[in-house]
C-alpha positions as MATLAB code, in Angstrom:
seq = 'MKYTRFVSLLAVSALLAASLAGCGSSASSVASSASSEAVSSAAESAVSEAASESAAASSARTLEDGTYTAEFDTDSSMFHVNEASDGKGTLTVEDGQMTLHISLQSKKIVNLYVGMAADAPDHEADWLQPTTDTVTYSDGTSEEVYGFDVPVEALDTDFQLAILGTKGKWYDHTVSVRNVEAQAAEAVETPADGSYTCEVTLEGGSGRATVDSPTALTVADGKMTAAIVWSSPNYDYMIVDGEKYLPTNTEGNSTFEIPVSALGVPLSVVADTVAMSTPHEIEYTLTFSAPSEN';
ca = [
     177.369  160.859  104.668;
     176.824  159.581  100.987;
     178.293  156.128  102.106;
     176.181  155.990  105.747;
     172.914  156.759  103.130;
     173.603  154.143  100.710;
     174.570  152.286  103.385;
     170.986  152.629  105.219;
     169.476  152.152  101.838;
     170.866  148.481  101.642;
     169.618  147.976  104.904;
     166.223  148.948  104.426;
     166.127  147.294  101.004;
     166.929  144.075  102.747;
     164.533  144.747  105.359;
     161.717  145.268  103.259;
     162.566  142.391  100.854;
     163.009  140.348  103.927;
     159.229  141.395  104.931;
     157.902  140.828  101.138;
     159.513  137.357  101.083;
     157.681  136.652  104.721;
     153.981  137.863  103.365;
     154.561  135.584  100.184;
     155.497  132.956  102.464;
     152.434  133.757  104.139;
     150.545  133.926  101.519;
     151.419  130.809  100.401;
     150.776  129.682  103.303;
     146.902  130.702  103.735;
     146.529  130.060  100.117;
     147.657  126.229  100.826;
     145.793  126.234  103.970;
     142.598  127.291  101.906;
     142.984  124.407   99.226;
     143.404  122.026  101.684;
     140.388  122.659  103.687;
     138.236  123.430  100.529;
     139.582  119.646   99.195;
     138.850  118.261  102.756;
     135.162  119.783  102.738;
     134.437  118.547   98.935;
     135.399  115.079   99.666;
     133.227  114.529  103.002;
     130.980  116.613  101.434;
     131.216  113.758   98.314;
     130.816  111.164  100.980;
     128.125  112.449  102.641;
     126.081  112.721   99.000;
     127.436  108.837   97.958;
     126.469  108.301  101.222;
     122.846  110.126  101.517;
     122.194  108.463   97.734;
     123.216  104.454   99.069;
     120.593  104.763  101.675;
     118.021  106.643   99.309;
     118.767  103.793   96.517;
     118.423  101.011   99.318;
     115.015  102.793  100.310;
     113.761  103.139   97.079;
     115.114   99.681   96.484;
     111.637   97.632   94.525;
     110.727   94.382   93.497;
     109.738   92.502   90.201;
     105.431   92.315   90.424;
     105.361   88.576   92.433;
     104.961   86.998   95.779;
     108.045   86.893   98.172;
     108.674   85.584  101.998;
     109.607   88.683  103.802;
     110.741   89.054  107.699;
     108.693   91.376  109.867;
     110.604   92.890  112.791;
     109.200   95.077  115.322;
     110.845   97.080  118.449;
     108.589   95.072  120.875;
     108.519   91.119  122.154;
     104.366   91.615  122.391;
     103.799   92.289  119.384;
     105.145   90.214  116.360;
     104.375   87.790  113.743;
     102.465   84.627  114.682;
     105.203   81.975  115.629;
     103.706   79.279  112.993;
     104.967   81.995  110.345;
     108.753   81.934  111.506;
     108.910   85.510  112.166;
     108.059   86.091  108.434;
     104.802   87.361  105.835;
     103.806   87.043  102.599;
     104.626   89.985  100.780;
     103.220   90.863   97.248;
     104.194   93.159   94.752;
     101.551   94.707   92.457;
     102.063   97.520   89.828;
     105.252   98.049   91.826;
     103.254   98.950   95.093;
     104.230   96.187   98.278;
     101.759   94.860  100.380;
     102.948   92.271  103.214;
     100.452   89.871  104.651;
     101.455   89.107  108.557;
      99.340   86.731  110.963;
      99.383   88.114  114.740;
      99.604   85.916  117.815;
      95.541   86.379  119.025;
      93.244   88.343  118.072;
      94.094   91.081  120.908;
      95.541   93.570  118.271;
      92.035   94.812  116.076;
      93.323   97.508  114.168;
      96.840   98.786  112.754;
      98.016  101.822  111.772;
     100.967  103.254  109.674;
     101.857  106.558  111.548;
     101.794  107.216  115.195;
      99.586  106.705  117.914;
      98.777  110.448  118.407;
      97.149  110.663  114.912;
      95.707  107.524  114.643;
      91.982  108.531  115.900;
      92.012  111.453  113.782;
      92.283  108.920  110.341;
      90.042  106.332  111.179;
      89.546  105.505  107.527;
      92.820  104.558  106.726;
      93.364  101.897  109.966;
      94.553   98.292  108.712;
      90.917   95.971  109.003;
      92.021   92.639  110.648;
      91.532   89.218  108.400;
      90.717   85.925  110.100;
      93.364   83.760  109.564;
      93.836   80.210  110.560;
      97.603   79.118  111.651;
      99.159   75.697  112.152;
     101.502   75.056  114.696;
     104.665   72.517  115.010;
     102.504   70.133  117.047;
      99.505   70.063  114.740;
      97.017   72.170  116.367;
      95.714   75.045  114.606;
      93.958   78.322  116.117;
      92.308   81.618  114.249;
      94.374   84.559  114.519;
      94.116   88.050  113.367;
      96.028   89.121  110.108;
      96.826   92.268  108.331;
      97.713   93.681  105.190;
     100.626   96.103  105.783;
     101.420   98.799  103.006;
     105.204   98.962  102.357;
     107.464  101.696  101.505;
     110.417  100.994  101.123;
     112.286   97.699  102.247;
     115.485   97.430  104.770;
     113.593  100.996  106.276;
     112.078  101.499  109.538;
     108.743  102.925  109.833;
     105.864  103.813  112.131;
     103.412  101.139  112.878;
     100.923  101.952  115.347;
      98.531   99.474  116.940;
      95.026   99.143  118.278;
      94.461   96.734  121.164;
      91.089   95.491  122.196;
      90.922   97.922  125.476;
      90.776  100.940  122.904;
      94.422  102.243  123.279;
      96.817  103.132  120.194;
     100.712  102.295  121.280;
     103.431  103.252  118.521;
     105.903  100.902  117.119;
     108.850  100.627  115.197;
     108.742   97.682  112.047;
     110.467   97.136  109.018;
     110.264   94.258  106.044;
     114.020   92.919  105.676;
     115.736   89.585  104.219;
     113.130   89.397  101.355;
     112.964   85.864   99.091;
     111.291   84.963   96.098;
     108.420   82.974   96.855;
     108.265   79.609   94.830;
     104.386   78.978   94.435;
     104.161   75.272   94.194;
     101.135   74.430   91.834;
      98.810   71.150   92.572;
      98.737   69.079   89.519;
      95.067   69.608   88.154;
      93.363   66.447   88.652;
      91.195   64.040   86.264;
      87.895   65.529   84.892;
      85.401   65.170   87.225;
      83.580   66.725   90.559;
      85.720   68.132   93.695;
      85.533   70.140   96.839;
      88.327   71.893   97.791;
      89.635   74.582  100.428;
      89.939   78.010   99.350;
      91.021   81.185  100.763;
      90.792   84.843  100.200;
      92.875   87.509  101.448;
      92.926   91.516  100.275;
      89.743   93.795  101.002;
      89.144   95.182  103.715;
      88.862   91.874  105.669;
      85.309   91.679  106.148;
      84.090   89.603  103.190;
      84.914   85.743  103.159;
      83.974   83.143  100.813;
      82.889   79.447  101.684;
      85.351   77.093  101.936;
      85.526   74.124  100.770;
      84.025   74.845   97.711;
      83.434   72.687   94.414;
      85.515   72.561   91.576;
      84.611   70.811   88.494;
      87.001   69.651   85.795;
      86.276   69.570   82.446;
      88.313   68.929   79.505;
      91.483   69.764   82.087;
      90.136   72.921   82.687;
      88.923   74.082   86.379;
      85.933   76.048   87.278;
      85.278   76.955   90.953;
      81.770   78.404   92.485;
      82.794   81.190   94.851;
      80.342   81.939   97.355;
      80.479   85.620   98.790;
      79.045   86.367  102.467;
      76.929   89.292  100.609;
      74.694   89.580   98.075;
      76.125   92.786   96.959;
      78.827   91.303   94.563;
      77.120   91.741   91.329;
      80.702   90.844   88.909;
      83.873   89.485   88.896;
      86.710   89.932   86.692;
      89.269   87.065   86.687;
      92.258   87.370   83.667;
      90.972   90.440   82.235;
      87.587   88.782   81.646;
      84.134   89.820   83.416;
      81.917   87.223   84.859;
      78.223   87.795   86.176;
      76.677   85.832   89.124;
      74.423   82.696   88.273;
      71.906   83.803   90.694;
      69.440   85.852   91.474;
      68.455   85.408   95.485;
      70.900   84.881   99.112;
      74.329   85.850   98.520;
      76.598   86.317   95.536;
      77.813   83.203   93.609;
      80.078   83.004   90.425;
      81.809   80.156   88.716;
      85.367   81.666   87.641;
      88.189   79.595   86.374;
      90.980   78.882   88.205;
      94.379   78.089   86.284;
      96.047   76.201   89.263;
      95.603   74.955   92.161;
      97.966   76.095   95.286;
      98.817   79.413   93.472;
      97.614   82.635   94.539;
      95.021   83.955   91.810;
      94.472   87.836   91.576;
      90.554   88.276   91.175;
      88.831   92.002   91.516;
      84.944   91.833   92.492;
      82.074   94.803   92.413;
      80.401   95.158   95.203;
      77.413   97.773   95.848;
      77.315   97.873   98.971;
      78.565  100.981   99.535;
      77.057  104.341   98.266;
      78.470  103.845   94.949;
      80.041  100.575   93.478;
      83.706   99.772   94.035;
      86.110   97.223   92.433;
      87.991   95.097   95.354;
      91.475   93.897   94.732;
      91.200   89.916   96.266;
      93.617   86.750   96.165;
      92.102   83.175   96.122;
      93.982   79.903   96.752;
      92.547   76.890   96.025;
      94.039   73.931   97.978;
      93.997   70.213   96.729;
      90.947   68.573   95.752;
      89.102   65.645   96.990;
      86.582   63.809   95.074;
      82.831   64.568   96.423;
];
């Protein structure tokens, strides 16, 4: 009897040991599986986070202040940059803020809105106003078209830009600004002392203001001074290179004599207007072409 009980005890012990070994193996397998899943999950999370950071870095990429050339991509063959501009616009960066000036095909698009078409009617104050641009085609002919200064939050990133046509209907479009290249401004040699006339282009503001072109340019002791005649009598001062200049006339459209540092290179200026309820300083860019003698 004792022998039989002893054998039975050994058998139970063996079964228990095997069971425990099996449980240990199972627990080890579960732990190993859980560990593998955790590593895989962590790896996937790290890759996803790295991709997000890379995308964010690309979106947040900024440029040094200056003037660049950039491609303006759209989702429509009916809405694009004028063919004379080869699909590109002028990207201006000032104090880290990016603005792309584009010249369109005609004057059939009268306003732009950064956002969705459905939101545009309730945000009229944010509509982008057109400028009148003159484009020159490869055959030498010229045409006046509308242009716009489009604020750009990020490069190489799609954003919504709604357009308003002459028929009064808003349309949604997806656009992006890509392939930015530094624009080397080619300064025109300062002419000899004397009196000249030269073409001047104005960019910035709402697009409603203009300046007379051509304008008078005087060179004395190698320094150039231009007469700027605005299309309004409501400008009470201009600021150029930190210096304030007052009008030279008391009647008629506001006229200023300002220094010109270089020809063929955009000149940033500020003009203060009293046409609104309170005076407003507005930033503009003036570019003077090569002059011709009077």
